[in-house]
Amino acid sequence: MDVAVVTSKRTFIRVVEIWVPGNDRSTLEFSAGLYGSAERFGATSRQMCFGLGEGLPGQAWLEGRPIVLKQFAGANFRRTQAAHAEGLTCGIALPVFAGDFLTAVLVIFCGDDEAHAGAIELWCNDPAASKDMTLADGYYGSTADAFEFISRRTAFRQGHGLPGLAWESRLPVFQEDLGKGERFLRADSAIKVGINRGFVLPCATRGASTYVMAFLSAMATPIVRRFETWLPDADGERLSRAGGFCEATGTVPAGDSRDCIERGQGTLGRAAFTGVPMIGESAASEPGLVGGAATAARLDAVVAVPVLHEGRLRAVVAWYF
């Protein structure tokens, strides 16, 4: 499945792919893609599969952790020419594990131009080495020199800063304005380079180390057009919206009983049921968007990402494009 997306404001994330193990679990096969204008790259990708350790999806599968690939040439990447032709310069692979069982690999591609401000950071804690969470890698668009310098010299204890809060809670964490409050410890540096919002996603990985992925958004190039966090009830049969943010309409409030999504219902419900990221072709048809929200915000498609910890569903994150 491929989804063509047309938006008035270019997002920091330009392409999203989902790769799942084949029937014999010897390769990763194409499941779905959100390519926008990168149609030729999508055509190339649909024909491919990856073995353990092959390409960006296979490398994340092999290492059992997220991978940030900031340069395609000379790396373990099999689509360099096609990616460069579409202006894609960075790839991030997020494996999704239910315990030691790989359900999928979510691959995100970004581009790099003068107006492409923002950052995606991978933070890690190795409990055998430190009590702190430090920067493992990151992609910084046009903010690299100014913001990466301070990020590599920053460390978080559990419960401190956005990465530390996501580490402690095992839940997504969002801050609408990084210049306000005390949760974002690099606020001054972020403001100087135009970064204004932060969203941190816990990563289900294999092994003792803990990883979280931070998405830091700039006004001109938001990470996505709208995102929401949905939480399961005690029985895991329903999802309730815990909140979110839309670039067109502002804060998305927590939902009430009328906004619940049944397990298996719509794109978000299927992601919750299977533990596999999902792409929905029509945001307007999603049960969680009420009151014409998709039309008002000009939303075209949704990516639903399950957040798992020790094999249990903790949340579903919805990215709207």
Short mmCIF file of C-alpha atoms in Angstrom, two decimals:
data_model
loop_
_atom_site.label_atom_id
_atom_site.label_comp_id
_atom_site.label_asym_id
_atom_site.label_seq_id
_atom_site.Cartn_x
_atom_site.Cartn_y
_atom_site.Cartn_z
CA MET A 1 0.00 0.00 0.00
CA ASP A 2 1.30 3.47 -0.94
CA VAL A 3 -0.21 6.77 0.05
CA ALA A 4 0.24 10.01 -1.89
CA VAL A 5 0.22 13.06 0.38
CA VAL A 6 -0.14 16.72 -0.57
CA THR A 7 0.31 19.33 2.17
CA SER A 8 0.78 23.09 2.23
CA LYS A 9 3.62 22.89 4.74
CA ARG A 10 6.47 20.44 4.26
CA THR A 11 7.02 18.16 7.23
CA PHE A 12 10.40 17.19 8.64
CA ILE A 13 9.53 13.53 8.05
CA ARG A 14 9.13 13.03 4.31
CA VAL A 15 8.80 9.26 3.88
CA VAL A 16 7.59 6.46 6.18
CA GLU A 17 7.89 2.74 5.46
CA ILE A 18 6.82 -0.40 7.32
CA TRP A 19 8.73 -3.67 6.85
CA VAL A 20 7.49 -6.93 8.38
CA PRO A 21 8.98 -10.44 8.66
CA GLY A 22 7.93 -12.80 5.88
CA ASN A 23 6.17 -16.10 6.51
CA ASP A 24 9.42 -17.95 7.21
CA ARG A 25 10.89 -14.94 9.09
CA SER A 26 14.07 -15.08 7.01
CA THR A 27 13.52 -11.67 5.36
CA LEU A 28 11.75 -8.37 5.93
CA GLU A 29 9.12 -7.63 3.31
CA PHE A 30 7.46 -4.38 2.29
CA SER A 31 4.15 -3.86 4.10
CA ALA A 32 3.17 -0.20 3.57
CA GLY A 33 4.65 3.14 2.60
CA LEU A 34 3.89 6.84 2.83
CA TYR A 35 5.95 8.50 0.08
CA GLY A 36 4.31 11.84 -0.74
CA SER A 37 6.09 13.20 -3.81
CA ALA A 38 8.91 10.61 -3.61
CA GLU A 39 7.05 8.26 -5.95
CA ARG A 40 10.10 6.86 -7.72
CA PHE A 41 11.70 5.97 -4.41
CA GLY A 42 8.50 4.21 -3.43
CA ALA A 43 8.47 2.22 -6.67
CA THR A 44 12.01 1.03 -5.99
CA SER A 45 11.25 0.12 -2.37
CA ARG A 46 8.12 -1.91 -3.11
CA GLN A 47 10.19 -4.43 -5.05
CA MET A 48 12.74 -5.06 -2.30
CA CYS A 49 13.20 -7.31 0.72
CA PHE A 50 15.94 -7.38 3.36
CA GLY A 51 17.65 -10.24 5.13
CA LEU A 52 19.05 -10.08 8.63
CA GLY A 53 21.71 -7.35 8.60
CA GLU A 54 20.91 -6.22 5.04
CA GLY A 55 20.16 -2.58 4.35
CA LEU A 56 18.80 -0.17 6.91
CA PRO A 57 15.79 -2.30 8.00
CA GLY A 58 17.93 -5.46 8.23
CA GLN A 59 20.60 -3.70 10.26
CA ALA A 60 18.04 -2.53 12.85
CA TRP A 61 16.68 -6.10 12.97
CA LEU A 62 20.16 -7.53 13.51
CA GLU A 63 21.25 -5.05 16.18
CA GLY A 64 17.87 -5.06 17.93
CA ARG A 65 17.86 -1.30 18.38
CA PRO A 66 17.08 1.92 16.46
CA ILE A 67 19.56 2.99 13.78
CA VAL A 68 20.22 6.55 12.59
CA LEU A 69 21.86 6.68 9.15
CA LYS A 70 23.01 10.21 8.33
CA GLN A 71 24.89 9.35 5.15
CA PHE A 72 23.79 6.75 2.59
CA ALA A 73 26.91 6.53 0.44
CA GLY A 74 29.40 3.98 1.73
CA ALA A 75 26.95 2.69 4.34
CA ASN A 76 24.91 -0.49 4.52
CA PHE A 77 22.18 1.07 2.38
CA ARG A 78 20.84 -0.37 -0.85
CA ARG A 79 18.83 2.55 -2.26
CA THR A 80 21.34 5.41 -2.26
CA GLN A 81 20.79 6.62 -5.83
CA ALA A 82 17.00 6.49 -5.56
CA ALA A 83 17.03 8.30 -2.19
CA HIS A 84 19.33 11.08 -3.38
CA ALA A 85 17.19 11.58 -6.49
CA GLU A 86 14.27 12.48 -4.21
CA GLY A 87 16.32 14.74 -1.91
CA LEU A 88 16.36 12.24 0.95
CA THR A 89 19.53 12.37 3.02
CA CYS A 90 18.81 10.60 6.32
CA GLY A 91 17.16 7.35 7.34
CA ILE A 92 16.02 6.19 10.78
CA ALA A 93 14.99 2.60 11.43
CA LEU A 94 12.91 1.72 14.51
CA PRO A 95 12.52 -2.00 15.15
CA VAL A 96 9.40 -2.90 17.13
CA PHE A 97 9.84 -5.83 19.49
CA ALA A 98 7.23 -7.66 21.57
CA GLY A 99 9.73 -9.13 24.00
CA ASP A 100 12.34 -10.78 21.75
CA PHE A 101 9.84 -11.15 18.88
CA LEU A 102 10.24 -8.64 16.04
CA THR A 103 6.85 -7.44 14.79
CA ALA A 104 8.09 -4.85 12.27
CA VAL A 105 10.71 -2.25 11.39
CA LEU A 106 9.48 1.32 10.94
CA VAL A 107 11.76 3.33 8.62
CA ILE A 108 11.63 7.13 8.45
CA PHE A 109 13.38 9.30 5.85
CA CYS A 110 14.14 13.01 6.12
CA GLY A 111 15.66 15.51 3.71
CA ASP A 112 18.19 18.28 4.14
CA ASP A 113 17.88 21.84 2.83
CA GLU A 114 18.38 25.33 4.20
CA ALA A 115 14.84 25.57 5.57
CA HIS A 116 14.80 22.05 6.98
CA ALA A 117 15.24 22.89 10.66
CA GLY A 118 14.54 20.35 13.37
CA ALA A 119 16.13 17.26 14.83
CA ILE A 120 15.63 13.56 15.48
CA GLU A 121 17.75 12.23 18.34
CA LEU A 122 18.41 8.74 19.67
CA TRP A 123 19.11 8.63 23.42
CA CYS A 124 20.40 5.53 25.20
CA ASN A 125 21.04 4.24 28.69
CA ASP A 126 23.34 1.25 29.15
CA PRO A 127 22.72 0.21 32.78
CA ALA A 128 26.04 -1.61 32.94
CA ALA A 129 27.92 1.59 32.12
CA SER A 130 25.99 4.51 33.61
CA LYS A 131 22.89 5.76 35.39
CA ASP A 132 22.55 8.45 32.73
CA MET A 133 20.90 8.56 29.33
CA THR A 134 23.21 10.07 26.71
CA LEU A 135 23.00 10.87 23.02
CA ALA A 136 23.70 7.81 20.87
CA ASP A 137 23.14 9.55 17.53
CA GLY A 138 21.04 12.20 15.88
CA TYR A 139 20.03 13.99 12.70
CA TYR A 140 19.83 17.76 12.90
CA GLY A 141 18.90 19.14 9.49
CA SER A 142 20.12 22.72 9.22
CA THR A 143 20.65 23.01 13.02
CA ALA A 144 23.58 20.58 13.22
CA ASP A 145 26.43 22.86 14.26
CA ALA A 146 24.57 24.80 16.92
CA PHE A 147 22.36 22.20 18.54
CA GLU A 148 24.25 18.93 18.18
CA PHE A 149 27.24 20.38 20.04
CA ILE A 150 25.29 20.99 23.24
CA SER A 151 23.26 17.77 22.87
CA ARG A 152 26.39 15.61 22.87
CA ARG A 153 27.42 17.22 26.14
CA THR A 154 24.08 16.65 27.86
CA ALA A 155 23.05 13.66 29.98
CA PHE A 156 19.70 12.84 31.60
CA ARG A 157 18.84 10.93 34.74
CA GLN A 158 15.62 8.95 34.81
CA GLY A 159 12.70 11.35 35.18
CA HIS A 160 14.64 14.46 34.08
CA GLY A 161 14.24 16.23 30.75
CA LEU A 162 12.02 14.87 27.98
CA PRO A 163 14.19 11.78 27.32
CA GLY A 164 14.40 11.01 31.04
CA LEU A 165 10.64 11.37 31.48
CA ALA A 166 9.93 8.97 28.60
CA TRP A 167 12.52 6.57 30.03
CA GLU A 168 10.84 6.63 33.44
CA SER A 169 7.21 6.40 32.30
CA ARG A 170 7.71 4.16 29.22
CA LEU A 171 5.16 6.47 27.60
CA PRO A 172 5.39 9.18 24.92
CA VAL A 173 6.16 12.65 26.28
CA PHE A 174 5.32 15.95 24.56
CA GLN A 175 6.12 19.59 25.25
CA GLU A 176 4.35 22.16 23.09
CA ASP A 177 6.68 25.09 23.77
CA LEU A 178 10.25 24.13 24.61
CA GLY A 179 10.99 27.66 25.77
CA LYS A 180 8.52 27.38 28.65
CA GLY A 181 8.74 25.19 31.73
CA GLU A 182 11.64 23.18 33.07
CA ARG A 183 11.16 19.83 31.32
CA PHE A 184 13.43 20.71 28.38
CA LEU A 185 16.95 21.25 29.66
CA ARG A 186 18.35 22.64 26.39
CA ALA A 187 15.70 25.31 25.89
CA ASP A 188 18.07 28.22 25.23
CA SER A 189 19.94 26.35 22.51
CA ALA A 190 16.70 25.12 20.93
CA ILE A 191 15.22 28.61 20.74
CA LYS A 192 18.33 29.96 19.03
CA VAL A 193 18.01 27.48 16.14
CA GLY A 194 14.22 27.71 15.86
CA ILE A 195 13.23 24.42 17.50
CA ASN A 196 9.97 24.95 19.38
CA ARG A 197 8.31 21.57 20.10
CA GLY A 198 9.51 18.24 21.42
CA PHE A 199 8.06 14.75 21.32
CA VAL A 200 9.84 11.68 22.74
CA LEU A 201 8.93 8.11 21.87
CA PRO A 202 10.11 5.11 23.96
CA CYS A 203 11.55 2.34 21.76
CA ALA A 204 10.89 -1.36 22.28
CA THR A 205 14.30 -2.98 21.75
CA ARG A 206 16.08 -6.25 22.37
CA GLY A 207 18.67 -6.27 25.16
CA ALA A 208 19.32 -4.49 28.45
CA SER A 209 19.87 -0.96 27.10
CA THR A 210 16.99 1.53 26.99
CA TYR A 211 16.43 3.77 23.96
CA VAL A 212 14.12 6.71 23.34
CA MET A 213 13.72 8.69 20.13
CA ALA A 214 13.26 12.47 20.41
CA PHE A 215 11.54 14.39 17.61
CA LEU A 216 12.26 18.12 17.87
CA SER A 217 10.16 20.30 15.59
CA ALA A 218 10.69 23.75 14.08
CA MET A 219 7.93 26.14 13.12
CA ALA A 220 8.63 26.03 9.37
CA THR A 221 9.06 22.25 9.19
CA PRO A 222 6.97 20.45 11.82
CA ILE A 223 7.82 16.80 12.38
CA VAL A 224 4.25 15.91 11.32
CA ARG A 225 1.06 17.94 10.85
CA ARG A 226 -0.72 16.47 13.86
CA PHE A 227 0.04 13.80 16.42
CA GLU A 228 -1.87 12.15 19.22
CA THR A 229 -1.18 9.68 22.02
CA TRP A 230 -3.76 6.98 22.74
CA LEU A 231 -3.69 4.78 25.85
CA PRO A 232 -5.23 1.32 26.32
CA ASP A 233 -7.72 0.63 29.09
CA ALA A 234 -7.03 -1.92 31.81
CA ASP A 235 -8.34 -4.79 29.66
CA GLY A 236 -6.55 -3.64 26.51
CA GLU A 237 -9.83 -3.60 24.59
CA ARG A 238 -10.18 0.14 24.00
CA LEU A 239 -7.94 3.11 23.30
CA SER A 240 -8.61 6.56 24.76
CA ARG A 241 -6.97 9.73 23.51
CA ALA A 242 -4.60 11.16 26.11
CA GLY A 243 -3.93 14.35 24.11
CA GLY A 244 -1.86 15.66 21.25
CA PHE A 245 -1.11 18.67 19.09
CA CYS A 246 -2.14 19.89 15.64
CA GLU A 247 -0.12 22.50 13.74
CA ALA A 248 -3.34 23.93 12.25
CA THR A 249 -5.63 23.97 15.27
CA GLY A 250 -3.37 23.78 18.35
CA THR A 251 -3.63 21.56 21.41
CA VAL A 252 -5.64 18.37 20.99
CA PRO A 253 -7.46 17.67 24.28
CA ALA A 254 -7.84 14.32 25.94
CA GLY A 255 -10.91 12.46 24.75
CA ASP A 256 -13.97 11.30 26.62
CA SER A 257 -15.91 8.05 26.34
CA ARG A 258 -17.27 9.05 22.93
CA ASP A 259 -13.73 9.20 21.48
CA CYS A 260 -12.71 5.65 22.38
CA ILE A 261 -11.39 3.32 19.67
CA GLU A 262 -12.14 -0.37 19.91
CA ARG A 263 -9.28 -2.85 19.64
CA GLY A 264 -8.90 -3.62 15.93
CA GLN A 265 -10.96 -0.61 14.80
CA GLY A 266 -9.38 1.72 12.25
CA THR A 267 -5.67 2.20 11.73
CA LEU A 268 -4.92 2.87 15.41
CA GLY A 269 -6.97 -0.07 16.60
CA ARG A 270 -5.24 -2.43 14.18
CA ALA A 271 -1.83 -1.25 15.38
CA ALA A 272 -2.91 -1.90 18.97
CA PHE A 273 -4.24 -5.36 18.09
CA THR A 274 -1.22 -6.54 16.08
CA GLY A 275 1.71 -4.64 17.64
CA VAL A 276 2.66 -3.65 14.07
CA PRO A 277 2.80 -0.02 12.82
CA MET A 278 0.03 0.77 10.34
CA ILE A 279 -0.59 3.38 7.64
CA GLY A 280 -4.12 4.63 6.95
CA GLU A 281 -4.93 5.96 3.49
CA SER A 282 -7.58 8.44 4.63
CA ALA A 283 -7.27 10.42 7.84
CA ALA A 284 -10.88 11.59 7.46
CA SER A 285 -12.14 8.02 7.87
CA GLU A 286 -10.34 7.41 11.16
CA PRO A 287 -12.73 6.90 14.11
CA GLY A 288 -10.62 9.02 16.45
CA LEU A 289 -10.92 12.23 14.38
CA VAL A 290 -14.21 13.85 15.25
CA GLY A 291 -15.84 17.16 14.35
CA GLY A 292 -14.22 17.50 10.94
CA ALA A 293 -10.71 17.68 12.42
CA ALA A 294 -9.14 16.03 9.36
CA THR A 295 -10.71 18.57 7.00
CA ALA A 296 -9.91 21.56 9.19
CA ALA A 297 -6.24 20.60 9.46
CA ARG A 298 -5.98 19.32 5.85
CA LEU A 299 -4.86 15.90 7.01
CA ASP A 300 -4.48 13.20 4.37
CA ALA A 301 -2.99 10.09 5.99
CA VAL A 302 -2.10 8.62 9.37
CA VAL A 303 0.75 6.46 10.68
CA ALA A 304 -0.06 4.51 13.86
CA VAL A 305 2.94 3.38 15.93
CA PRO A 306 2.41 0.96 18.85
CA VAL A 307 4.55 1.62 21.94
CA LEU A 308 5.42 -1.70 23.60
CA HIS A 309 7.30 -2.51 26.81
CA GLU A 310 8.13 -6.06 27.87
CA GLY A 311 5.66 -7.34 25.30
CA ARG A 312 2.71 -5.25 26.52
CA LEU A 313 1.02 -2.37 24.75
CA ARG A 314 1.63 0.91 26.56
CA ALA A 315 0.29 3.36 23.98
CA VAL A 316 -0.38 4.01 20.31
CA VAL A 317 1.03 7.15 18.73
CA ALA A 318 -0.77 8.63 15.73
CA TRP A 319 1.17 10.75 13.21
CA TYR A 320 -0.99 12.65 10.72
CA PHE A 321 0.36 14.00 7.43
#
